[in-house]
Amino acid sequence: MRAQLTADRMAPAVGAGECARLFQHARALARHMAIRRQRRDAAARFERGVHPRRRKGAGDSFWQYRPFESGEPARLVDWRRSARSDRLYVREHEWETNRVLWLWVDRSPAMRFASRPELPTKENRALVMAFTAAWLAWESGERVGWLDGSPRTAVTRSAARRLLAAACRPPTCDPRTLARTTLPPATRLLAIGDGLWSIERLADCLDHWRGRALRAMVVTLRDPAEERFPYAGRLLLETADDETGVRLLIEDGEAAATAIDRQLAAHHETVAALLAGAGVPHLRLSTASGEEASAALLAGLLPW
Amino acid sequence: MVSLAHPAALLALLALPALWWLLRHLPPAPRRLFYPAAAILKDEAVTARQSERPPRWLIVLRLLLASLLILAAAGPRWRASEEAAVTGGTGAGPPRLLLVIDNGFPAADSWRRRMTALERLMGAWSPDARIHVITTAPAPGRPPAIADAFAHALSPADARRRLAALAPQPFLPRRDVLARDLRARQATGRLPRLTRILWVADGFLWPGTDALKTALEALGPVTILGLRQPVGPFALQAVRRSAAGYRVTVVRPPGQGETRIAAQLVRQDGLVVAATELRFAAGARKAQAELAPGVFANRQAAAIRLHVPGEASAAHAYPLDRATQWHRIGILAGAGDSARPFASPVYTLARALRDAGEVVVGPWERIWAQAPDVVIVADRPVLEDGEQDRLRRFVEAGGILLRFAGPRYENRHDRLHPAPLARGARLVGGDLSWERPQRIAPFPTDSPLSGITVPADVTVSGQVLALPGAQEARVLARLADGTPLVTARVLGQGLLVFVHTSADPSWSNLALSPIFPRFLNALLAATAADARPRKAALSDEPDKTVALAPELVLTGRGGLVAAPPGVAALTAADLLRRPLDWAAPAGLYRGPDGRRALRPLQGVPGGIGPDFAFRPLAGGYADIEALAAGRLALWPALLVGAVLLLALERLLLSWSGVIAFSGWARRKRMGVHATRTAGRLALAVALLLPVDALAQTRPLDPARVIAAVSEPRLAYVRTGERVRDERVRAGLEGLTRILRLRTAAALGRPMGVTLAGDLPLALFPLVYWAPPADRPALTARERARLRRYLRAGGILFIDLADGDDRQTDLRRLLGDDALLPALVALDSRHILARSFYLLDWFPGRRDGQVVWVSADSLGTDPRVSPVVIGAHDWAGAWAIGADGRFLAPELPGGIAQREFAFRFGINLVMYALAGTYKGDQIHLPAILERLRR
């Protein structure tokens, strides 16, 4: 039954239980990645969640001395510096804080596709990737937030369950609204989808990100059947289980395969070029490759 | 020859070219796929119109499929036109048919096959047909009456009922008699004009065949029907008493394949005491085998029966009478014999005769009390005058006296010898003798002992000599010097046999030699064999005038039943010469000296004799089964073909679709598709096969349960065959009605149940089960339910009226595990035979079989037998139709048989309701005894 569903028809959406399982699975995967990374370059230690903000604020690192202004509390005076001259100085520290990683996973019906029963659906793999990124971020002491259209908060590791709860909620986020999400400026955003977006909308999105100085990274997942068209005979392709989606009648799948492959490849190249032009790191993955290899690729790029 | 039920449906074939065009121009339905990437595909580039058409083979396949369906809808039937000829065709007015049915013993072996086919044929007859039914063989005790047949024309339904009540009879078909009667009636002009005459023949040429054919052809067009490939018929041609037991010769028609049948020696109660196998080589007409009774001593074999692949027949049975039965042998033993028991002749004789019959050893009183057939007196004179007279009377009345000489033998006052004896004994080979012990000469060829080879080391050292010149005695064996060893003489009806040496080791080691039992058996077999050989060999005329009263007659199925009133008494001469007819059927007749058998088929003109043969009917006949099969429509086969074709199409389609895949995916896909298609195919075939709806378990319906227990009632097992179930239900209703009239048991209407279980069986005190002969074996679930029911105290009444071979049927039905308790034959001592009426006869529509009950239901502490098994078709006898008349209009035993069938039913119900209550009478003596004290 399951094989039947994944092969020809849309797979069911990933439910809460499956989501939780993937979450725990990703945790093990992330720990594995972290250990590998530590072993590889023990010198380049991950900073433990403190990132200088290049401005004054709460922190340990010295930022600058500034002249004392009258009316300030006397305890702010840095007496050692002030003793070297006859002016009073105040020592200012660089503002240091932990970063927030925002995660966005495309949960549209198109993601519930796996061309062969033994392959995971794109949604499945995307969730694993997102969760792995989350665990890696927590490992480094960062905060992680889940973009799902509801009021957002980023959480630390101690509140991992809240993130899971957000991820498990039925997806309400329309992928097209990603462009319009209001995130604080200069945030990090990891967007995972299948890249089957319309080019115009993606360009809009990138403009928006650029304008808000978002540091985004995009992971696109593709099923092998979306790289090479495998079906033969007279086919009716549907993008949704009901009548709402696109329906495309193909007279001879075998003959049309080359054209389809070419069109798909062109689309993905366009997407890649757009992203490269916007300076957005882009990772292309296939659901056919193992999840550990995919996770390793993702982890290698992560503190971008 | 194929005809169509709905020829108009063939017009649809004209639409096939249109279908061809449509198929050519309509592409196959697309395969629907969920493929999200389609959202970004540009349609024009991809969906460029190619001339996609189904391949030619696909079109051909589908057209074939369509034509098969159209043909199936037309309802083709095989040979239906010939069938129309058989039914009388389309004449003016209602067709009037005459059915002539050969119901003699040659038809018995395949009787049901013939009747089933005939019934099927009749299913197509128009309901307004008038049918006369005539049989060629009479029933025992009832003269043939064709007047009745022509007086009452039956409707097809009534005729079918009449046919169901017909049974094969233990005679050859008397075509000559029927032809004579027909001609006589025709001469008086009292015969109706007939549309058609169907003669269901047994397929063999018997006397009067041509005469009957001519007589019938004078009445109307005749069609002779028969079986193309009948089983048997087998017939017991001869049974001869041999040294080891019986020599059985069986004949069958020529041209049949290799077959093995069994000959069985059965007791009166149906128990098989010995059996042997007869092997017919392919094409062989005759087979012989020796039936050795073995070690079952002291048993009385009642008959020899054949156990054949077909049905039972009168020609398979051979009732044994006094002449062929085992002997009851009395050996006189006195006080002296117990002193040295192992050296006494009594011991050696009793041992040697252990297998020859029932041996009684003891003093005179004991022997006479047992009414022996043979008395053996060894090594002692018969001195008492009373005993001498008694022995003489015994021999003159037909008994056999076998005497042995010996050291204590004195013949002074004793004249019960075949020949006068010399005084004293001749002793040779002793210390005072020059002569050597004598050897026994080879037995003369005319002696009954011939065939036994005497070992060289058997010698005789003492003998009693006969006086020379004794004329009336016949010498059966001699010593090497020519002196007689065994002499015999006829005395009255009986025989005196004298062995001139001892039966113990004192005078001869003959008694110790391995040939001694054969020696004795051959002596008894030959001397007592039967009336004819004795008469011929010993030239004595039997008394022809003694009347023999009919006691048991052979049924058409080889059973023995009480003689019906019409059977006449015979004389001894009749036994040898009289042809069998309705007034003198085969069976056992009681005379003053015991039972005598009138052999089945004996003396029938052209019947079973040394040159007996089944000669095929000249001119041939139509195969009734093929004709009846014509009623079977061909459409199911066409439909099955269409489904198979559909499956093939799916398989080819999926396979050809798979070609486009590459690499491992192809192989993998192919596997998946193949299994899926195979699964669909299996499903389609399974759906098409007739589903036994009765076998499916249904949830318990509370309303039915409440209805079932609202009144006590009988239940029957539904078989799924409507006619059969209806008949059994009518039978139980009839019984219920009679129960209401005669007893206090007011039962509700009987209910049908299934063994697989729509209702708990335990709701019913008695479940009647008449399984069809071809019912599949019980499933594990049915067995478990039955076992629970039987344990819970229910009674299952199994009526195997349908089967040919009850034991095998039962074993096959119930499986090998111990569902049944040990069984014994029902007799009048059983509580079942006295729970309401006192019964000693348990017939149904049929008779002659044993009824079995569990072994522990007999005796002083009886249990209720959980099963009662029989084969008499009781429901058939009880069945009362909607019009209040019996469904089986007549029973072989007449009104008495119907009455007894009901009595048995009443007893059975009483037994089921009241258990062993009536059995308490068994304890009556003990209770009286206690009261007296």
XYZ file of C-alpha atoms in Angstrom, chain A residues 4 7-10 109-110 112-113 116 118 196 225-226 229-232 234-239 248-252 254-256 260 263-264 267, chain B residues 27-50 52 657 659-662 664-665 668-669 676 680:
72
model
C 1.624 2.242 -4.179
C 5.228 5.621 -6.455
C 2.219 6.946 -8.331
C 0.348 9.070 -5.869
C 1.104 11.792 -3.360
C 2.264 19.116 -1.503
C 4.978 19.044 -4.119
C 5.464 14.832 -0.682
C 6.926 13.033 -3.623
C 10.358 4.929 -5.719
C 12.577 2.936 -1.127
C 10.485 24.141 -8.155
C 12.741 11.309 -11.148
C 13.024 15.086 -11.281
C 12.315 11.458 -16.365
C 11.763 7.684 -15.970
C 8.185 7.076 -17.071
C 7.044 5.667 -20.386
C 0.743 7.672 -22.072
C 0.847 9.663 -18.895
C -1.229 12.177 -17.051
C 1.043 14.154 -14.719
C -0.597 15.835 -11.770
C 0.876 18.166 -9.191
C -0.250 17.648 -17.919
C -1.017 14.942 -20.490
C 1.996 13.357 -22.087
C 1.403 11.183 -25.091
C 4.600 9.264 -24.922
C 9.664 7.895 -23.381
C 9.785 10.335 -26.239
C 9.159 13.367 -24.056
C 11.436 17.227 -19.859
C 13.501 21.893 -19.162
C 14.042 20.776 -15.600
C 15.039 25.651 -14.495
C -5.463 6.047 -27.320
C -5.266 3.944 -24.209
C -6.203 5.627 -20.981
C -3.208 7.509 -19.570
C -1.522 6.350 -16.459
C -2.109 8.899 -13.742
C 1.035 9.981 -11.993
C 1.757 12.383 -9.185
C 4.672 14.370 -10.504
C 5.207 17.780 -8.840
C 7.860 18.893 -11.312
C 5.129 19.091 -13.933
C 4.315 22.539 -12.542
C 7.310 24.066 -14.252
C 7.151 22.132 -17.512
C 6.278 24.054 -20.614
C 3.428 22.147 -22.161
C 4.122 22.653 -25.814
C 7.568 21.172 -25.807
C 6.499 18.100 -23.928
C 3.064 17.199 -25.136
C 3.864 17.345 -28.813
C 1.222 15.167 -30.388
C 2.573 11.905 -31.536
C 0.121 7.178 -30.133
C 5.092 -0.618 -20.332
C 10.284 -2.131 -21.321
C 11.010 1.598 -21.230
C 12.649 1.450 -17.840
C 16.349 1.235 -17.582
C 17.851 -2.299 -12.259
C 14.600 -0.423 -12.107
C 12.550 -4.617 -10.179
C 9.476 -3.050 -11.684
C 0.551 -7.589 -8.974
C -5.305 -9.619 -9.888
